[in-house]
Short mmCIF file of N, CA and C in Angstrom, two decimals:
data_model
loop_
_atom_site.label_atom_id
_atom_site.label_comp_id
_atom_site.label_asym_id
_atom_site.label_seq_id
_atom_site.Cartn_x
_atom_site.Cartn_y
_atom_site.Cartn_z
N MET A 1 0.83 -1.18 0.00
CA MET A 1 0.00 0.00 0.00
C MET A 1 0.87 1.24 0.00
N VAL A 2 0.43 2.24 -0.70
CA VAL A 2 1.13 3.49 -0.75
C VAL A 2 0.46 4.43 0.23
N SER A 3 1.25 5.11 1.03
CA SER A 3 0.65 6.07 1.94
C SER A 3 1.31 7.41 1.74
N VAL A 4 0.59 8.48 2.02
CA VAL A 4 1.09 9.83 1.90
C VAL A 4 1.75 10.20 3.20
N PRO A 5 2.95 10.79 3.17
CA PRO A 5 3.61 11.17 4.41
C PRO A 5 2.74 12.12 5.22
N PRO A 6 2.75 12.00 6.56
CA PRO A 6 1.90 12.85 7.39
C PRO A 6 2.10 14.34 7.17
N ALA A 7 3.29 14.79 6.80
CA ALA A 7 3.55 16.20 6.63
C ALA A 7 2.77 16.79 5.46
N ALA A 8 2.32 15.96 4.52
CA ALA A 8 1.62 16.44 3.34
C ALA A 8 0.12 16.19 3.41
N THR A 9 -0.42 16.16 4.62
CA THR A 9 -1.82 15.80 4.75
C THR A 9 -2.66 16.91 5.35
N THR A 10 -3.93 16.71 5.28
CA THR A 10 -4.90 17.53 5.98
C THR A 10 -5.50 16.65 7.05
N SER A 11 -5.65 17.17 8.25
CA SER A 11 -6.24 16.38 9.32
C SER A 11 -7.74 16.60 9.36
N VAL A 12 -8.46 15.55 9.63
CA VAL A 12 -9.91 15.61 9.75
C VAL A 12 -10.28 14.91 11.04
N ALA A 13 -10.95 15.60 11.95
CA ALA A 13 -11.35 15.01 13.22
C ALA A 13 -12.79 14.52 13.11
N VAL A 14 -13.04 13.33 13.57
CA VAL A 14 -14.38 12.75 13.53
C VAL A 14 -14.80 12.37 14.94
N SER A 15 -15.92 12.89 15.36
CA SER A 15 -16.45 12.56 16.68
C SER A 15 -17.42 11.40 16.53
N ALA A 16 -17.52 10.59 17.55
CA ALA A 16 -18.52 9.52 17.53
C ALA A 16 -19.90 10.16 17.61
N PRO A 17 -20.79 9.84 16.68
CA PRO A 17 -22.10 10.45 16.69
C PRO A 17 -23.00 9.79 17.72
N PRO A 18 -24.01 10.53 18.19
CA PRO A 18 -25.00 9.88 19.05
C PRO A 18 -25.72 8.81 18.22
N ALA A 19 -26.32 7.87 18.87
CA ALA A 19 -27.01 6.77 18.17
C ALA A 19 -27.99 7.34 17.16
N GLY A 20 -27.89 6.89 15.91
CA GLY A 20 -28.80 7.30 14.87
C GLY A 20 -28.45 8.61 14.18
N ALA A 21 -27.42 9.33 14.66
CA ALA A 21 -27.06 10.59 14.05
C ALA A 21 -25.88 10.40 13.12
N PRO A 22 -25.75 11.25 12.07
CA PRO A 22 -24.61 11.12 11.17
C PRO A 22 -23.32 11.56 11.85
N SER A 23 -22.18 11.08 11.35
CA SER A 23 -20.89 11.47 11.88
C SER A 23 -20.66 12.94 11.60
N SER A 24 -19.96 13.63 12.49
CA SER A 24 -19.60 15.01 12.25
C SER A 24 -18.09 15.07 12.09
N ALA A 25 -17.62 16.07 11.35
CA ALA A 25 -16.20 16.17 11.10
C ALA A 25 -15.80 17.63 11.02
N THR A 26 -14.57 17.91 11.44
CA THR A 26 -13.99 19.21 11.25
C THR A 26 -12.62 19.00 10.64
N ALA A 27 -12.22 19.90 9.76
CA ALA A 27 -10.94 19.76 9.09
C ALA A 27 -10.01 20.87 9.51
N THR A 28 -8.75 20.55 9.64
CA THR A 28 -7.73 21.54 9.92
C THR A 28 -6.58 21.30 8.97
N SER A 29 -5.96 22.38 8.52
CA SER A 29 -4.84 22.26 7.60
C SER A 29 -3.55 22.58 8.32
N GLY A 30 -2.45 22.13 7.75
CA GLY A 30 -1.15 22.44 8.31
C GLY A 30 -0.63 21.34 9.19
N ALA A 31 0.27 21.71 10.09
CA ALA A 31 0.90 20.73 10.97
C ALA A 31 -0.10 20.17 11.96
N PRO A 32 0.07 18.91 12.33
CA PRO A 32 -0.83 18.32 13.32
C PRO A 32 -0.78 19.09 14.63
N SER A 33 -1.91 19.20 15.30
CA SER A 33 -1.94 19.90 16.58
C SER A 33 -1.33 19.01 17.66
N PRO A 34 -0.82 19.60 18.73
CA PRO A 34 -0.22 18.80 19.77
C PRO A 34 -1.23 18.05 20.63
N SER A 35 -2.53 18.32 20.44
CA SER A 35 -3.53 17.62 21.25
C SER A 35 -3.53 16.14 20.90
N PRO A 36 -3.94 15.27 21.83
CA PRO A 36 -3.92 13.85 21.55
C PRO A 36 -4.97 13.49 20.49
N ARG A 37 -4.54 13.05 19.34
CA ARG A 37 -5.44 12.68 18.26
C ARG A 37 -5.41 11.18 18.02
N GLY A 38 -4.58 10.47 18.72
CA GLY A 38 -4.53 9.02 18.57
C GLY A 38 -3.52 8.59 17.53
N ALA A 39 -3.07 7.39 17.69
CA ALA A 39 -2.15 6.79 16.75
C ALA A 39 -2.95 6.09 15.65
N ARG A 40 -2.26 5.55 14.70
CA ARG A 40 -2.87 4.86 13.57
C ARG A 40 -3.79 3.74 14.06
N CYS A 41 -4.92 3.61 13.40
CA CYS A 41 -5.86 2.53 13.72
C CYS A 41 -5.28 1.21 13.23
N ARG A 42 -5.37 0.20 14.04
CA ARG A 42 -4.93 -1.15 13.69
C ARG A 42 -6.15 -1.97 13.24
N THR A 43 -5.89 -3.00 12.48
CA THR A 43 -6.98 -3.83 11.96
C THR A 43 -7.90 -4.31 13.08
N ALA A 44 -7.33 -4.76 14.20
CA ALA A 44 -8.14 -5.29 15.30
C ALA A 44 -9.05 -4.24 15.93
N GLU A 45 -8.78 -2.96 15.69
CA GLU A 45 -9.59 -1.88 16.27
C GLU A 45 -10.71 -1.42 15.35
N LEU A 46 -10.80 -2.04 14.19
CA LEU A 46 -11.76 -1.59 13.18
C LEU A 46 -12.73 -2.69 12.78
N ARG A 47 -13.90 -2.28 12.35
CA ARG A 47 -14.88 -3.18 11.73
C ARG A 47 -15.11 -2.64 10.33
N ALA A 48 -15.15 -3.51 9.36
CA ALA A 48 -15.42 -3.10 7.98
C ALA A 48 -16.84 -3.49 7.59
N SER A 49 -17.44 -2.69 6.75
CA SER A 49 -18.77 -2.99 6.21
C SER A 49 -18.87 -2.38 4.82
N VAL A 50 -19.85 -2.84 4.06
CA VAL A 50 -20.13 -2.29 2.74
C VAL A 50 -21.54 -1.74 2.81
N GLY A 51 -21.68 -0.46 2.47
CA GLY A 51 -22.98 0.18 2.50
C GLY A 51 -23.83 -0.18 1.29
N ARG A 52 -25.05 0.29 1.31
CA ARG A 52 -25.99 -0.03 0.23
C ARG A 52 -25.55 0.60 -1.08
N GLU A 53 -25.97 -0.03 -2.15
CA GLU A 53 -25.63 0.45 -3.50
C GLU A 53 -26.25 1.81 -3.74
N ASP A 54 -25.46 2.69 -4.33
CA ASP A 54 -25.92 4.00 -4.76
C ASP A 54 -25.73 4.03 -6.28
N PRO A 55 -26.78 3.65 -7.05
CA PRO A 55 -26.60 3.53 -8.49
C PRO A 55 -26.38 4.88 -9.16
N GLY A 56 -25.60 4.85 -10.23
CA GLY A 56 -25.38 6.02 -11.07
C GLY A 56 -25.68 5.64 -12.50
N ALA A 57 -25.42 6.52 -13.41
CA ALA A 57 -25.66 6.26 -14.83
C ALA A 57 -24.69 5.19 -15.32
N GLY A 58 -25.15 3.94 -15.28
CA GLY A 58 -24.32 2.83 -15.72
C GLY A 58 -23.26 2.41 -14.72
N GLN A 59 -23.29 2.97 -13.54
CA GLN A 59 -22.29 2.70 -12.50
C GLN A 59 -22.92 1.99 -11.31
N VAL A 60 -22.09 1.24 -10.61
CA VAL A 60 -22.45 0.67 -9.31
C VAL A 60 -21.49 1.32 -8.31
N ASN A 61 -22.03 1.87 -7.25
CA ASN A 61 -21.23 2.55 -6.23
C ASN A 61 -21.62 2.04 -4.85
N HIS A 62 -20.61 1.72 -4.05
CA HIS A 62 -20.83 1.28 -2.67
C HIS A 62 -19.84 1.99 -1.76
N PRO A 63 -20.27 2.46 -0.58
CA PRO A 63 -19.29 2.92 0.39
C PRO A 63 -18.68 1.72 1.12
N VAL A 64 -17.37 1.72 1.25
CA VAL A 64 -16.66 0.73 2.05
C VAL A 64 -16.30 1.47 3.34
N VAL A 65 -16.87 1.02 4.46
CA VAL A 65 -16.81 1.77 5.72
C VAL A 65 -15.90 1.07 6.73
N LEU A 66 -15.02 1.84 7.36
CA LEU A 66 -14.22 1.37 8.49
C LEU A 66 -14.70 2.11 9.73
N THR A 67 -15.06 1.38 10.77
CA THR A 67 -15.57 1.95 12.00
C THR A 67 -14.66 1.58 13.15
N ASN A 68 -14.32 2.57 13.97
CA ASN A 68 -13.47 2.35 15.13
C ASN A 68 -14.29 1.66 16.22
N VAL A 69 -13.95 0.41 16.52
CA VAL A 69 -14.66 -0.34 17.56
C VAL A 69 -13.84 -0.42 18.85
N SER A 70 -12.74 0.32 18.91
CA SER A 70 -11.91 0.31 20.11
C SER A 70 -12.35 1.41 21.07
N ALA A 71 -11.72 1.44 22.22
CA ALA A 71 -12.04 2.45 23.23
C ALA A 71 -11.13 3.66 23.12
N ARG A 72 -10.23 3.69 22.14
CA ARG A 72 -9.31 4.82 21.99
C ARG A 72 -9.52 5.52 20.65
N THR A 73 -9.11 6.77 20.57
CA THR A 73 -9.13 7.51 19.32
C THR A 73 -7.94 7.06 18.49
N CYS A 74 -8.17 6.85 17.19
CA CYS A 74 -7.10 6.45 16.29
C CYS A 74 -7.32 7.10 14.94
N THR A 75 -6.34 6.98 14.04
CA THR A 75 -6.43 7.65 12.74
C THR A 75 -6.27 6.66 11.59
N VAL A 76 -6.88 7.00 10.47
CA VAL A 76 -6.68 6.30 9.20
C VAL A 76 -6.34 7.37 8.17
N GLN A 77 -5.53 6.97 7.18
CA GLN A 77 -5.17 7.92 6.13
C GLN A 77 -4.83 7.15 4.87
N GLY A 78 -5.42 7.56 3.79
CA GLY A 78 -5.09 6.95 2.51
C GLY A 78 -6.21 6.09 1.98
N TYR A 79 -5.81 5.04 1.28
CA TYR A 79 -6.74 4.14 0.62
C TYR A 79 -6.76 2.80 1.34
N PRO A 80 -7.93 2.25 1.58
CA PRO A 80 -7.95 0.88 2.10
C PRO A 80 -7.60 -0.07 0.95
N GLY A 81 -7.10 -1.23 1.28
CA GLY A 81 -6.95 -2.28 0.28
C GLY A 81 -8.30 -2.95 0.11
N ALA A 82 -8.58 -3.45 -1.07
CA ALA A 82 -9.85 -4.14 -1.31
C ALA A 82 -9.63 -5.23 -2.34
N ALA A 83 -10.21 -6.39 -2.08
CA ALA A 83 -10.11 -7.50 -3.03
C ALA A 83 -11.37 -8.36 -2.93
N PHE A 84 -11.99 -8.61 -4.07
CA PHE A 84 -13.10 -9.55 -4.12
C PHE A 84 -12.51 -10.95 -4.09
N VAL A 85 -13.10 -11.84 -3.28
CA VAL A 85 -12.59 -13.22 -3.18
C VAL A 85 -13.73 -14.22 -3.26
N ASP A 86 -13.39 -15.45 -3.69
CA ASP A 86 -14.38 -16.52 -3.72
C ASP A 86 -14.39 -17.24 -2.37
N ASP A 87 -15.17 -18.32 -2.27
CA ASP A 87 -15.29 -19.06 -1.00
C ASP A 87 -13.96 -19.57 -0.47
N SER A 88 -13.04 -19.90 -1.38
CA SER A 88 -11.73 -20.43 -0.95
C SER A 88 -10.73 -19.33 -0.62
N GLY A 89 -11.12 -18.05 -0.80
CA GLY A 89 -10.21 -16.94 -0.51
C GLY A 89 -9.38 -16.51 -1.70
N ARG A 90 -9.62 -17.11 -2.88
CA ARG A 90 -8.88 -16.75 -4.10
C ARG A 90 -9.43 -15.43 -4.63
N GLN A 91 -8.53 -14.51 -4.98
CA GLN A 91 -8.93 -13.20 -5.47
C GLN A 91 -9.56 -13.31 -6.85
N LEU A 92 -10.65 -12.57 -7.04
CA LEU A 92 -11.37 -12.50 -8.31
C LEU A 92 -11.09 -11.14 -8.95
N GLY A 93 -10.42 -11.12 -10.07
CA GLY A 93 -10.13 -9.87 -10.75
C GLY A 93 -8.95 -9.15 -10.14
N PRO A 94 -8.51 -8.08 -10.79
CA PRO A 94 -7.35 -7.33 -10.31
C PRO A 94 -7.71 -6.44 -9.11
N ASP A 95 -6.67 -5.92 -8.46
CA ASP A 95 -6.88 -4.96 -7.38
C ASP A 95 -7.56 -3.72 -7.94
N PRO A 96 -8.40 -3.05 -7.16
CA PRO A 96 -9.02 -1.81 -7.63
C PRO A 96 -7.97 -0.73 -7.90
N ARG A 97 -8.27 0.13 -8.85
CA ARG A 97 -7.44 1.31 -9.10
C ARG A 97 -7.80 2.37 -8.08
N ARG A 98 -6.83 3.21 -7.76
CA ARG A 98 -7.07 4.28 -6.79
C ARG A 98 -7.50 5.55 -7.50
N GLY A 99 -8.43 6.26 -6.86
CA GLY A 99 -8.88 7.54 -7.38
C GLY A 99 -7.78 8.59 -7.28
N PRO A 100 -7.95 9.73 -7.94
CA PRO A 100 -6.89 10.74 -8.00
C PRO A 100 -6.83 11.71 -6.82
N GLU A 101 -7.78 11.63 -5.89
CA GLU A 101 -7.83 12.61 -4.81
C GLU A 101 -6.63 12.49 -3.87
N SER A 102 -6.38 13.57 -3.13
CA SER A 102 -5.31 13.57 -2.13
C SER A 102 -5.87 13.05 -0.81
N PRO A 103 -5.25 12.02 -0.26
CA PRO A 103 -5.74 11.47 1.01
C PRO A 103 -5.59 12.47 2.16
N ALA A 104 -6.53 12.42 3.07
CA ALA A 104 -6.51 13.23 4.29
C ALA A 104 -6.49 12.30 5.50
N ARG A 105 -5.88 12.74 6.56
CA ARG A 105 -5.91 11.96 7.80
C ARG A 105 -7.29 12.12 8.40
N VAL A 106 -7.90 11.00 8.77
CA VAL A 106 -9.22 11.01 9.40
C VAL A 106 -9.04 10.49 10.81
N VAL A 107 -9.42 11.31 11.78
CA VAL A 107 -9.32 10.94 13.19
C VAL A 107 -10.65 10.32 13.60
N LEU A 108 -10.58 9.08 14.11
CA LEU A 108 -11.79 8.36 14.49
C LEU A 108 -11.87 8.22 16.01
N ALA A 109 -12.83 8.90 16.59
CA ALA A 109 -13.14 8.68 18.00
C ALA A 109 -13.78 7.30 18.09
N PRO A 110 -13.85 6.72 19.27
CA PRO A 110 -14.56 5.44 19.39
C PRO A 110 -15.97 5.54 18.79
N GLY A 111 -16.30 4.62 17.89
CA GLY A 111 -17.59 4.63 17.21
C GLY A 111 -17.60 5.44 15.93
N GLY A 112 -16.54 6.22 15.66
CA GLY A 112 -16.47 7.03 14.45
C GLY A 112 -16.15 6.19 13.22
N SER A 113 -16.54 6.69 12.05
CA SER A 113 -16.33 5.95 10.81
C SER A 113 -15.67 6.79 9.73
N ALA A 114 -15.02 6.09 8.81
CA ALA A 114 -14.48 6.69 7.59
C ALA A 114 -14.89 5.78 6.45
N TRP A 115 -15.04 6.34 5.25
CA TRP A 115 -15.48 5.52 4.13
C TRP A 115 -14.70 5.86 2.86
N ALA A 116 -14.64 4.87 1.98
CA ALA A 116 -14.05 5.03 0.66
C ALA A 116 -15.09 4.55 -0.35
N GLY A 117 -15.14 5.20 -1.50
CA GLY A 117 -16.10 4.82 -2.53
C GLY A 117 -15.55 3.72 -3.44
N LEU A 118 -16.31 2.65 -3.59
CA LEU A 118 -15.98 1.53 -4.48
C LEU A 118 -16.92 1.63 -5.67
N SER A 119 -16.38 1.74 -6.89
CA SER A 119 -17.22 1.95 -8.08
C SER A 119 -16.76 1.08 -9.23
N TYR A 120 -17.73 0.69 -10.07
CA TYR A 120 -17.43 -0.03 -11.30
C TYR A 120 -18.62 0.11 -12.25
N ALA A 121 -18.34 -0.09 -13.54
CA ALA A 121 -19.40 -0.03 -14.54
C ALA A 121 -20.29 -1.25 -14.39
N ARG A 122 -21.58 -1.05 -14.59
CA ARG A 122 -22.53 -2.18 -14.52
C ARG A 122 -22.13 -3.22 -15.56
N PRO A 123 -21.83 -4.45 -15.10
CA PRO A 123 -21.39 -5.49 -16.05
C PRO A 123 -22.39 -5.76 -17.16
N GLU A 124 -23.69 -5.68 -16.89
CA GLU A 124 -24.68 -5.96 -17.93
C GLU A 124 -24.67 -4.89 -19.01
N ILE A 125 -24.13 -3.73 -18.71
CA ILE A 125 -24.02 -2.65 -19.70
C ILE A 125 -22.64 -2.68 -20.37
N SER A 126 -21.60 -2.90 -19.58
CA SER A 126 -20.23 -2.83 -20.10
C SER A 126 -19.81 -4.07 -20.88
N GLY A 127 -20.46 -5.19 -20.63
CA GLY A 127 -20.07 -6.43 -21.29
C GLY A 127 -18.88 -7.11 -20.63
N ALA A 128 -18.49 -6.66 -19.46
CA ALA A 128 -17.35 -7.26 -18.75
C ALA A 128 -17.71 -8.67 -18.27
N ARG A 129 -16.70 -9.53 -18.20
CA ARG A 129 -16.90 -10.86 -17.61
C ARG A 129 -17.06 -10.66 -16.11
N THR A 130 -17.97 -11.40 -15.50
CA THR A 130 -18.27 -11.21 -14.08
C THR A 130 -18.02 -12.47 -13.26
N ALA A 131 -17.97 -12.26 -11.97
CA ALA A 131 -17.94 -13.34 -10.99
C ALA A 131 -18.75 -12.85 -9.80
N VAL A 132 -19.29 -13.77 -9.02
CA VAL A 132 -20.01 -13.40 -7.81
C VAL A 132 -19.11 -13.73 -6.62
N PRO A 133 -18.56 -12.70 -5.99
CA PRO A 133 -17.67 -12.92 -4.86
C PRO A 133 -18.41 -13.44 -3.63
N ALA A 134 -17.69 -14.16 -2.80
CA ALA A 134 -18.22 -14.55 -1.49
C ALA A 134 -18.01 -13.42 -0.49
N ALA A 135 -16.93 -12.65 -0.70
CA ALA A 135 -16.60 -11.60 0.26
C ALA A 135 -15.75 -10.53 -0.39
N LEU A 136 -15.67 -9.40 0.30
CA LEU A 136 -14.74 -8.33 -0.03
C LEU A 136 -13.76 -8.28 1.13
N LEU A 137 -12.47 -8.43 0.83
CA LEU A 137 -11.45 -8.27 1.86
C LEU A 137 -11.06 -6.80 1.88
N VAL A 138 -11.13 -6.19 3.06
CA VAL A 138 -10.81 -4.77 3.22
C VAL A 138 -9.63 -4.67 4.17
N THR A 139 -8.54 -4.09 3.69
CA THR A 139 -7.35 -3.93 4.52
C THR A 139 -7.19 -2.46 4.87
N PRO A 140 -7.21 -2.11 6.16
CA PRO A 140 -7.02 -0.71 6.53
C PRO A 140 -5.67 -0.19 6.05
N PRO A 141 -5.56 1.11 5.79
CA PRO A 141 -4.29 1.68 5.34
C PRO A 141 -3.14 1.32 6.28
N ASP A 142 -2.01 1.00 5.70
CA ASP A 142 -0.78 0.68 6.44
C ASP A 142 -0.88 -0.58 7.29
N GLU A 143 -1.86 -1.40 7.05
CA GLU A 143 -2.01 -2.67 7.76
C GLU A 143 -1.85 -3.81 6.75
N ARG A 144 -1.63 -5.01 7.25
CA ARG A 144 -1.45 -6.17 6.37
C ARG A 144 -2.60 -7.17 6.49
N ARG A 145 -3.29 -7.18 7.62
CA ARG A 145 -4.35 -8.15 7.85
C ARG A 145 -5.69 -7.56 7.42
N PRO A 146 -6.41 -8.25 6.51
CA PRO A 146 -7.69 -7.73 6.05
C PRO A 146 -8.85 -8.11 6.96
N LEU A 147 -9.92 -7.38 6.78
CA LEU A 147 -11.21 -7.68 7.41
C LEU A 147 -12.11 -8.26 6.32
N ARG A 148 -12.79 -9.34 6.60
CA ARG A 148 -13.63 -10.02 5.61
C ARG A 148 -15.08 -9.55 5.77
N VAL A 149 -15.64 -9.05 4.67
CA VAL A 149 -17.03 -8.58 4.66
C VAL A 149 -17.80 -9.44 3.65
N PRO A 150 -18.83 -10.14 4.08
CA PRO A 150 -19.62 -10.92 3.12
C PRO A 150 -20.13 -10.02 2.00
N TRP A 151 -20.05 -10.49 0.75
CA TRP A 151 -20.52 -9.71 -0.40
C TRP A 151 -21.88 -10.23 -0.82
N THR A 152 -22.88 -9.37 -0.80
CA THR A 152 -24.25 -9.76 -1.14
C THR A 152 -24.81 -8.97 -2.32
N ALA A 153 -23.95 -8.21 -3.00
CA ALA A 153 -24.43 -7.31 -4.05
C ALA A 153 -24.32 -7.90 -5.45
N GLY A 154 -24.16 -9.21 -5.58
CA GLY A 154 -24.16 -9.84 -6.90
C GLY A 154 -22.83 -9.80 -7.62
N GLY A 155 -22.90 -9.97 -8.95
CA GLY A 155 -21.71 -10.07 -9.78
C GLY A 155 -20.94 -8.77 -9.89
N VAL A 156 -19.62 -8.91 -9.99
CA VAL A 156 -18.72 -7.78 -10.17
C VAL A 156 -17.85 -8.05 -11.40
N PRO A 157 -17.37 -6.98 -12.06
CA PRO A 157 -16.54 -7.19 -13.24
C PRO A 157 -15.16 -7.72 -12.84
N VAL A 158 -14.68 -8.74 -13.56
CA VAL A 158 -13.36 -9.29 -13.26
C VAL A 158 -12.45 -9.31 -14.48
N ALA A 159 -12.99 -9.16 -15.68
CA ALA A 159 -12.17 -9.13 -16.89
C ALA A 159 -13.00 -8.63 -18.06
N GLY A 160 -12.32 -8.12 -19.08
CA GLY A 160 -13.02 -7.67 -20.28
C GLY A 160 -13.22 -6.18 -20.31
N ASN A 161 -14.08 -5.75 -21.22
CA ASN A 161 -14.36 -4.33 -21.39
C ASN A 161 -14.89 -3.72 -20.10
N GLU A 162 -14.35 -2.57 -19.77
CA GLU A 162 -14.83 -1.81 -18.62
C GLU A 162 -14.86 -2.61 -17.33
N SER A 163 -13.85 -3.43 -17.11
CA SER A 163 -13.83 -4.25 -15.89
C SER A 163 -13.11 -3.57 -14.74
N VAL A 164 -12.75 -2.31 -14.90
CA VAL A 164 -11.99 -1.60 -13.88
C VAL A 164 -12.87 -1.27 -12.68
N VAL A 165 -12.37 -1.61 -11.50
CA VAL A 165 -12.99 -1.23 -10.24
C VAL A 165 -12.12 -0.14 -9.65
N THR A 166 -12.72 0.94 -9.17
CA THR A 166 -11.95 2.03 -8.57
C THR A 166 -12.33 2.20 -7.11
N LEU A 167 -11.40 2.76 -6.35
CA LEU A 167 -11.58 2.99 -4.92
C LEU A 167 -11.04 4.37 -4.59
N THR A 168 -11.81 5.15 -3.85
CA THR A 168 -11.37 6.48 -3.46
C THR A 168 -10.63 6.42 -2.12
N ALA A 169 -9.98 7.53 -1.77
CA ALA A 169 -9.33 7.64 -0.47
C ALA A 169 -10.40 7.75 0.61
N LEU A 170 -10.01 7.37 1.82
CA LEU A 170 -10.94 7.45 2.97
C LEU A 170 -11.27 8.89 3.28
N ARG A 171 -12.50 9.10 3.72
CA ARG A 171 -12.98 10.41 4.15
C ARG A 171 -13.92 10.20 5.34
N PRO A 172 -14.21 11.21 6.12
CA PRO A 172 -15.03 11.02 7.32
C PRO A 172 -16.47 10.65 7.01
N GLY A 173 -17.08 9.89 7.90
CA GLY A 173 -18.49 9.53 7.79
C GLY A 173 -18.70 8.11 7.34
N SER A 174 -19.95 7.79 7.02
CA SER A 174 -20.30 6.42 6.64
C SER A 174 -20.69 6.30 5.17
N GLY A 175 -20.62 7.40 4.41
CA GLY A 175 -20.92 7.35 3.00
C GLY A 175 -22.39 7.29 2.67
N THR A 176 -23.25 7.52 3.64
CA THR A 176 -24.69 7.51 3.36
C THR A 176 -25.26 8.89 3.37
#
């Protein structure tokens, strides 16, 4: 995974929302403040999920959400890893391409979330060869161990015309 050095980032603080309320975020530019913002989130401190489909013109879009399930504040920055896999854990199709945006550091209070957008052309329109994954493996930035999320959204493009899957950098909130 490629990560952006901390000196070249924008910090985004995310507070844990009250039950049923959306996440709130504030952004600050420049050097990190000396206040305790937490260290990098580790895989064991996060839960991954895939949000509901947000269809576009010929596109399939899903938020891939990382939620801090630990009791401490921690940060994520950059792009999560993502791989569609079959029941045996074999990867289906290539790794997603990364979007062009500049990653920002997202500070996650306990219960706070960050999301990345997962997008691809609708296979029935693009003519891409498809497979139906058993799961999406999501690896938090700068971590090696993935989180397994059952995939229930049907076939995904794995080869052929318009088979490219893209993933954006993490940003605050749940993507809904």
